[in-house]
Amino acid sequence: MTHVAVLPGDGIGPEVAAEAIRVLDALGIGHSEHAFGGNAILAQGDPLPAETLAACREADAVLLAAVGLPELEGEAVRPEQGLLGLRKELGVYANLRPARAPGIDMMIVRELVGGLYFGAKGTRDDGTWFDTCEYSRPEVERIARRGFEVAAERGGRLTSVDKVNVMHTSRLWRDVVSELGARSYPEVLLEHALVDSFAMTIVQSPQTIDTVVTENTFGDILSDVAAAVTGGLGLAASASLGDEGPGIFEPVHGSAPQIAGRGIANPAAMLRSLALLLSHGLGRFDEAAALEKAVDTALAEAPTPDLGGTSTTSDVGDAVLRALEAARTL
Ligand code: NAD
Ligand code: IPM
Ligand code: MN
């Protein structure tokens, strides 16, 4: 029996997860919910309880909404550590973040379990605090390979983004990507870009971008920029994949504490993440395509405040279920 582990998390997380759960139920897909993030810290002192990790490992796929509580920001034990820990434990090193709007169709392939967020960090005797960015050749090669493969299935163009003019790790990054491209993916047109000016390219000419591969921190930041130019964080979905085992399917956005509890969060990013789960995680391609389409229909019919409308989170869910029924997917 197919089983999805659902991690609703914090803030708007449970609100948008509820709409995804309605779709899972309508499709007859089994699921269970597990404590994760800030709520798990408050209840049991651990953002990634052992029970939650075990359930994720056993599932066919993980559907994660968002974590983060303002009262825990900057504390020693934080919700975000649970998210980083889960990604590391499941080995999901490749985070695919599509950004689409009329005339724009880009895909950011973000390295997800290395670099600055996972390197040695601490405080020295002289009072200096530090984080370090480290990458090994195999870590760069596996994400580069994923980038080339995604590009080959799309428009055949890959932009590798780094900071080779300053960062030591970027020199390794650029060498590995170039070598792999020349050796194994001659059909993919490879370009390199520096992260600062590439951020400007995303804002000024997003329609020129096909597939992007980049390291963890740059991908984190650039994917929010890409979301901003394609309708906002309420729409941006992602798939976090390894070589085997369950993937994590998660919106790009966070727990949005300013709008939490009001029932107005846009569930589209979450529902599109579920569509990625159906296709990449479960191989249910027809249902994935139908859900993508249903979300587009629902957004046109019932836009939430982030899109200039007045619909609620559950209005969008209602419209999605209606559209799936109309398409005879249910
Ligand atoms: P955020 O993504 O939560 O919010 C940024 C802006 O986008 C806010 O204006 C918010 O209202 C809006 N927004 C986000 N999602 C929306 C949605 N579905 N519908 C409508 N509007 C939406 O980023 P932040 O405010 O920087 O972070 C808040 C918390 O979330 C922090 O604790 C952070 O660590 C956490 N966070 C978690 C994840 C995750 O769980 N994957 C991702 C990013 C941030
Ligand atoms: C994201 C988030 C996370 C990240 C944080 C909350 C750990 O910003 O998924 O984009 O940096 O990966
Ligand atoms: Mn982010």
Coordinates of C-alpha atoms and ligand atoms in Angstrom, one line a residue:
M1 CA 0.0 0.0 0.0
T2 CA 1.3 3.4 -1.0
H3 CA 1.9 5.6 2.1
V4 CA 2.9 9.2 2.4
A5 CA 4.3 10.7 5.6
V6 CA 2.9 14.2 6.0
L7 CA 4.8 16.8 8.2
P8 CA 2.5 19.8 8.6
G9 CA 5.0 21.7 10.8
D10 CA 4.3 25.2 12.0
G11 CA 2.5 28.5 11.2
I12 CA 0.7 28.2 7.9
G13 CA 2.2 24.7 7.5
P14 CA -0.8 22.8 8.9
E15 CA -3.3 25.1 7.0
V16 CA -1.8 24.4 3.6
A17 CA -1.1 20.7 4.5
A18 CA -4.9 20.3 5.3
E19 CA -5.7 21.1 1.6
A20 CA -3.1 18.6 0.4
I21 CA -4.5 15.9 2.7
R22 CA -7.9 16.4 1.2
V23 CA -6.4 15.7 -2.3
L24 CA -4.5 12.6 -0.9
D25 CA -7.8 11.3 0.5
A26 CA -9.7 12.0 -2.8
L27 CA -7.0 10.0 -4.7
G28 CA -7.2 7.2 -2.1
I29 CA -3.5 7.5 -1.1
G30 CA -2.7 6.5 2.5
H31 CA -1.0 9.0 4.8
S32 CA -0.1 9.7 8.4
E33 CA 0.9 12.9 10.1
H34 CA 4.0 13.4 12.3
A35 CA 5.3 16.0 14.7
F36 CA 8.1 18.1 13.2
G37 CA 9.7 21.5 13.7
G38 CA 8.7 24.1 16.3
N39 CA 5.7 22.2 17.6
A40 CA 7.9 19.1 18.1
I41 CA 10.4 21.2 20.1
L42 CA 7.7 22.6 22.3
A43 CA 6.1 19.2 22.9
Q44 CA 9.2 17.0 23.1
G45 CA 12.3 19.2 22.9
D46 CA 13.4 17.8 19.5
P47 CA 12.5 19.2 16.0
L48 CA 13.0 15.8 14.4
P49 CA 11.7 13.2 16.8
A50 CA 12.9 9.6 16.2
E51 CA 9.3 8.4 15.5
T52 CA 9.0 11.1 12.8
L53 CA 12.3 10.1 11.1
A54 CA 11.4 6.4 11.2
A55 CA 8.0 7.1 9.6
C56 CA 9.6 9.2 6.9
R57 CA 12.2 6.4 6.1
E58 CA 9.4 3.8 5.8
A59 CA 7.1 6.0 3.7
D60 CA 7.0 6.0 -0.1
A61 CA 7.4 9.8 0.0
V62 CA 7.4 12.7 2.5
L63 CA 5.1 15.7 2.1
L64 CA 6.4 18.6 4.2
A65 CA 4.7 21.9 4.6
A66 CA 6.9 24.4 6.5
V67 CA 8.6 24.9 9.9
G68 CA 9.6 27.9 11.9
L69 CA 8.3 29.7 15.0
P70 CA 9.2 33.4 15.8
E71 CA 9.7 32.6 19.4
L72 CA 12.4 30.0 18.6
E73 CA 14.3 32.2 16.1
G74 CA 18.0 32.3 17.1
E75 CA 17.6 29.8 19.9
A76 CA 20.1 26.9 20.4
V77 CA 17.5 24.3 19.4
R78 CA 15.5 25.5 16.3
P79 CA 12.8 24.1 14.0
E80 CA 15.1 24.6 11.0
Q81 CA 17.6 22.1 12.4
G82 CA 14.9 19.5 12.1
L83 CA 14.5 20.3 8.4
L84 CA 18.2 20.2 7.6
G85 CA 18.6 17.0 9.6
L86 CA 15.7 15.3 7.8
R87 CA 17.2 16.2 4.4
K88 CA 20.6 14.9 5.5
E89 CA 19.2 11.7 6.9
L90 CA 17.2 10.9 3.8
G91 CA 20.2 11.9 1.5
V92 CA 18.1 14.2 -0.6
Y93 CA 20.9 16.1 -2.2
A94 CA 19.1 17.5 -5.2
N95 CA 16.3 20.1 -4.7
L96 CA 14.4 20.9 -7.9
R97 CA 12.7 24.2 -7.7
P98 CA 10.6 25.1 -10.8
A99 CA 9.5 28.7 -11.4
R100 CA 7.0 29.2 -14.2
A101 CA 4.8 32.1 -15.4
P102 CA 3.7 33.2 -18.8
G103 CA 6.9 33.4 -20.9
I104 CA 9.1 32.1 -18.0
D105 CA 10.0 28.4 -17.4
M106 CA 13.1 27.9 -15.3
M107 CA 14.3 25.2 -13.0
I108 CA 16.7 25.7 -10.2
V109 CA 18.6 22.6 -9.2
R110 CA 19.9 23.4 -5.7
E111 CA 22.5 21.3 -3.8
L112 CA 20.7 20.6 -0.6
V113 CA 22.8 18.7 2.0
G114 CA 26.2 20.4 1.8
G115 CA 28.0 23.8 1.9
L116 CA 27.6 26.5 4.4
Y117 CA 24.5 25.2 6.1
F118 CA 26.2 21.9 7.0
G119 CA 29.9 22.8 7.4
A120 CA 31.8 23.2 10.7
K121 CA 30.4 26.0 12.8
G122 CA 31.2 27.3 16.2
T123 CA 32.7 30.0 18.4
R124 CA 36.5 30.5 18.9
D125 CA 38.2 31.4 22.2
D126 CA 38.6 34.9 20.9
G127 CA 34.8 35.3 20.6
T128 CA 34.6 34.9 16.8
W129 CA 31.6 33.0 15.5
F130 CA 32.0 31.1 12.2
D131 CA 30.3 28.9 9.6
T132 CA 32.3 27.2 6.9
C133 CA 31.5 26.2 3.3
E134 CA 33.0 22.9 2.3
Y135 CA 32.3 20.7 -0.8
S136 CA 34.0 17.5 -1.9
R137 CA 34.4 16.4 -5.5
P138 CA 31.8 13.6 -5.3
E139 CA 29.3 16.0 -3.7
V140 CA 29.6 18.5 -6.5
E141 CA 29.7 15.8 -9.2
R142 CA 26.4 14.2 -8.1
I143 CA 24.4 17.4 -8.1
A144 CA 26.1 18.5 -11.4
R145 CA 25.0 15.2 -12.9
R146 CA 21.4 15.9 -11.8
G147 CA 21.6 19.4 -13.2
F148 CA 22.8 18.1 -16.6
E149 CA 20.1 15.4 -16.6
V150 CA 17.3 17.8 -15.8
A151 CA 18.6 20.3 -18.5
A152 CA 18.8 17.5 -21.1
E153 CA 15.1 16.7 -20.5
R154 CA 14.2 20.4 -20.7
G155 CA 15.6 23.0 -23.1
G156 CA 19.1 21.6 -23.2
R157 CA 20.7 24.6 -21.6
L158 CA 22.4 24.6 -18.1
T159 CA 23.7 27.6 -16.2
S160 CA 26.0 26.7 -13.4
V161 CA 26.1 29.5 -10.8
D162 CA 29.0 30.1 -8.5
K163 CA 31.3 32.8 -7.1
V164 CA 34.5 31.6 -8.7
N165 CA 36.0 35.1 -8.5
V166 CA 36.1 34.9 -4.7
M167 CA 35.3 31.5 -3.2
H168 CA 37.7 28.6 -3.1
T169 CA 34.9 26.0 -3.2
S170 CA 33.5 27.7 -6.4
R171 CA 36.8 26.8 -8.1
L172 CA 36.1 23.1 -7.4
W173 CA 32.5 23.6 -8.4
R174 CA 33.3 25.2 -11.8
D175 CA 36.0 22.6 -12.6
V176 CA 33.8 19.6 -11.8
V177 CA 30.8 21.0 -13.7
S178 CA 32.9 21.8 -16.8
E179 CA 34.7 18.4 -16.8
L180 CA 31.4 16.5 -16.4
G181 CA 29.7 18.5 -19.1
A182 CA 32.6 17.9 -21.6
R183 CA 32.9 14.2 -20.7
S184 CA 29.2 13.1 -20.4
Y185 CA 26.8 15.8 -21.5
P186 CA 28.2 17.4 -24.7
E187 CA 24.6 17.9 -26.0
V188 CA 23.8 20.2 -23.1
L189 CA 24.8 23.8 -23.7
L190 CA 26.7 24.8 -20.5
E191 CA 27.3 28.4 -19.3
H192 CA 28.7 29.7 -16.1
A193 CA 27.5 32.7 -14.2
L194 CA 28.5 34.6 -11.1
V195 CA 25.8 34.6 -8.4
D196 CA 25.5 38.3 -7.8
S197 CA 24.9 39.3 -11.4
F198 CA 22.8 36.2 -12.0
A199 CA 20.4 37.4 -9.3
M200 CA 20.0 40.4 -11.5
T201 CA 19.4 38.3 -14.6
I202 CA 16.6 36.4 -12.8
V203 CA 14.9 39.7 -12.1
Q204 CA 15.6 41.4 -15.4
S205 CA 15.4 38.7 -18.0
P206 CA 14.0 35.5 -16.4
Q207 CA 12.6 34.4 -19.8
T208 CA 16.2 33.7 -21.0
I209 CA 16.9 31.1 -18.2
D210 CA 16.4 27.4 -18.7
T211 CA 18.0 25.2 -16.1
V212 CA 20.3 26.3 -13.2
V213 CA 22.5 24.3 -11.0
T214 CA 24.0 25.8 -7.9
E215 CA 25.2 25.2 -4.4
N216 CA 23.1 25.2 -1.3
T217 CA 23.1 28.8 -0.1
F218 CA 23.0 30.4 -3.5
G219 CA 20.1 28.1 -4.5
D220 CA 18.2 29.0 -1.3
I221 CA 18.4 32.7 -2.1
L222 CA 18.0 32.5 -5.9
S223 CA 14.9 30.3 -5.6
D224 CA 13.1 32.9 -3.5
V225 CA 14.1 35.5 -6.2
A226 CA 12.8 33.2 -8.9
A227 CA 9.5 32.7 -7.0
A228 CA 9.2 36.5 -6.6
V229 CA 9.3 37.1 -10.4
T230 CA 6.8 34.3 -11.1
G231 CA 4.0 35.1 -8.8
G232 CA 5.4 34.8 -5.3
L233 CA 6.2 32.3 -2.6
G234 CA 2.6 31.2 -2.4
L235 CA 3.1 29.4 -5.8
A236 CA 6.6 27.9 -5.6
A237 CA 6.9 24.1 -5.1
S238 CA 9.9 21.8 -4.8
A239 CA 11.1 18.2 -4.9
S240 CA 14.1 17.1 -2.8
L241 CA 15.5 13.9 -4.2
G242 CA 18.3 11.5 -3.5
D243 CA 19.5 8.4 -5.5
E244 CA 17.1 6.1 -3.6
G245 CA 14.6 6.1 -0.8
P246 CA 11.7 8.5 -0.3
G247 CA 12.0 12.1 -1.6
I248 CA 10.7 15.1 0.3
F249 CA 8.2 17.3 -1.4
E250 CA 8.1 20.8 0.1
P251 CA 7.0 24.3 -0.8
V252 CA 9.8 26.9 -1.1
H253 CA 8.1 29.1 1.4
G254 CA 8.3 29.0 5.2
S255 CA 5.8 29.2 8.0
A256 CA 4.7 32.8 7.2
P257 CA 4.0 33.7 10.9
Q258 CA 2.4 37.1 9.9
I259 CA -0.5 35.4 8.2
A260 CA -0.7 32.1 10.2
G261 CA -4.0 31.3 11.8
R262 CA -6.0 33.5 9.4
G263 CA -6.9 30.8 6.8
I264 CA -5.6 33.0 4.0
A265 CA -2.4 31.3 3.0
N266 CA -2.1 30.2 -0.6
P267 CA -2.0 26.4 -0.7
A268 CA -0.8 26.3 -4.3
A269 CA 2.9 25.8 -3.5
M270 CA 1.9 22.9 -1.3
L271 CA -0.5 21.4 -3.8
R272 CA 2.1 21.8 -6.6
S273 CA 4.6 20.0 -4.3
L274 CA 2.0 17.2 -4.0
A275 CA 1.9 17.1 -7.8
L276 CA 5.7 16.7 -7.8
L277 CA 5.3 13.9 -5.2
L278 CA 2.8 12.2 -7.4
S279 CA 5.1 12.3 -10.4
H280 CA 8.6 12.0 -9.0
G281 CA 7.8 10.1 -5.9
L282 CA 5.0 7.7 -6.9
G283 CA 5.1 7.6 -10.7
R284 CA 1.4 8.6 -10.9
F285 CA 2.0 10.9 -13.8
D286 CA -1.6 11.4 -15.0
E287 CA -2.8 12.4 -11.5
A288 CA 0.2 14.7 -11.2
A289 CA -0.7 16.5 -14.5
A290 CA -4.4 16.7 -13.5
L291 CA -3.5 18.2 -10.2
E292 CA -1.2 20.8 -11.8
K293 CA -4.0 21.8 -14.1
A294 CA -6.6 21.8 -11.3
V295 CA -4.3 24.2 -9.3
D296 CA -4.1 26.6 -12.2
T297 CA -7.9 26.5 -12.6
A298 CA -8.4 27.0 -8.9
L299 CA -6.1 30.0 -8.8
A300 CA -7.8 31.7 -11.7
E301 CA -11.2 31.0 -10.0
A302 CA -10.4 31.7 -6.4
P303 CA -7.2 33.8 -6.0
T304 CA -5.9 34.3 -2.4
P305 CA -4.8 37.7 -1.0
D306 CA -1.2 37.2 -2.0
L307 CA -2.5 37.1 -5.6
G308 CA -4.7 40.1 -5.2
G309 CA -7.9 38.1 -4.4
T310 CA -10.0 37.5 -1.4
S311 CA -10.3 33.7 -1.4
T312 CA -9.4 31.6 1.6
T313 CA -7.0 28.6 1.8
S314 CA -9.9 26.2 1.8
D315 CA -11.7 28.0 -1.1
V316 CA -8.7 27.1 -3.2
G317 CA -8.9 23.5 -1.9
D318 CA -12.6 23.3 -2.8
A319 CA -11.9 24.6 -6.3
V320 CA -9.0 22.1 -6.8
L321 CA -11.3 19.2 -5.8
R322 CA -14.0 20.5 -8.1
A323 CA -11.6 20.8 -11.0
L324 CA -10.2 17.3 -10.4
E325 CA -13.8 15.9 -10.4
A326 CA -14.6 17.8 -13.6
A327 CA -11.6 16.3 -15.2
R328 CA -12.8 12.9 -14.0
T329 CA -9.5 12.3 -12.2
L330 CA -11.5 11.3 -9.0
Ligands
NAD1 P1 8.2 32.9 4.5 O1 8.4 32.1 3.3 O2 7.6 32.2 5.6 O3 7.4 34.2 4.2 C1 7.9 35.2 3.3 C2 6.8 36.1 2.8 O4 6.0 35.3 1.9 C3 5.8 36.6 3.9 O5 5.3 37.8 3.5 C4 4.7 35.5 3.8 O6 3.5 36.0 4.3 C5 4.6 35.2 2.3 N1 4.2 33.8 2.1 C6 4.9 32.7 2.3 N2 4.2 31.6 2.0 C7 2.9 32.1 1.6 C8 1.7 31.4 1.2 N3 1.7 30.1 1.1 N4 0.7 32.2 0.9 C9 0.7 33.5 1.0 N5 1.8 34.2 1.4 C10 2.9 33.5 1.7 O7 9.7 33.4 5.0 P2 10.2 34.1 6.3 O8 9.1 35.0 6.8 O9 11.5 34.6 6.0 O10 10.3 32.9 7.4 C11 9.3 32.6 8.3 C12 9.8 31.3 9.0 O11 9.7 30.2 8.1 C13 11.2 31.3 9.6 O12 11.1 30.7 10.8 C14 12.0 30.5 8.6 O13 13.1 29.9 9.2 C15 11.0 29.5 8.2 N6 11.2 28.9 6.8 C16 10.9 27.6 6.7 C17 11.0 27.0 5.4 C18 10.6 25.6 5.3 O14 10.1 25.0 6.2 N7 10.9 24.9 4.2 C19 11.4 27.8 4.3 C20 11.6 29.1 4.5 C21 11.6 29.7 5.8
IPM2 C1 14.2 26.6 2.3 C2 14.4 27.2 3.7 C3 15.4 26.3 4.5 C4 16.7 26.2 3.8 C5 15.6 26.7 5.9 C6 14.3 27.0 6.7 C7 16.4 25.7 6.7 O1 14.9 28.5 3.6 O2 13.8 25.4 2.2 O3 14.4 27.3 1.3 O4 17.5 27.1 3.9 O5 16.9 25.3 3.0
MN3 MN 14.7 29.3 1.6

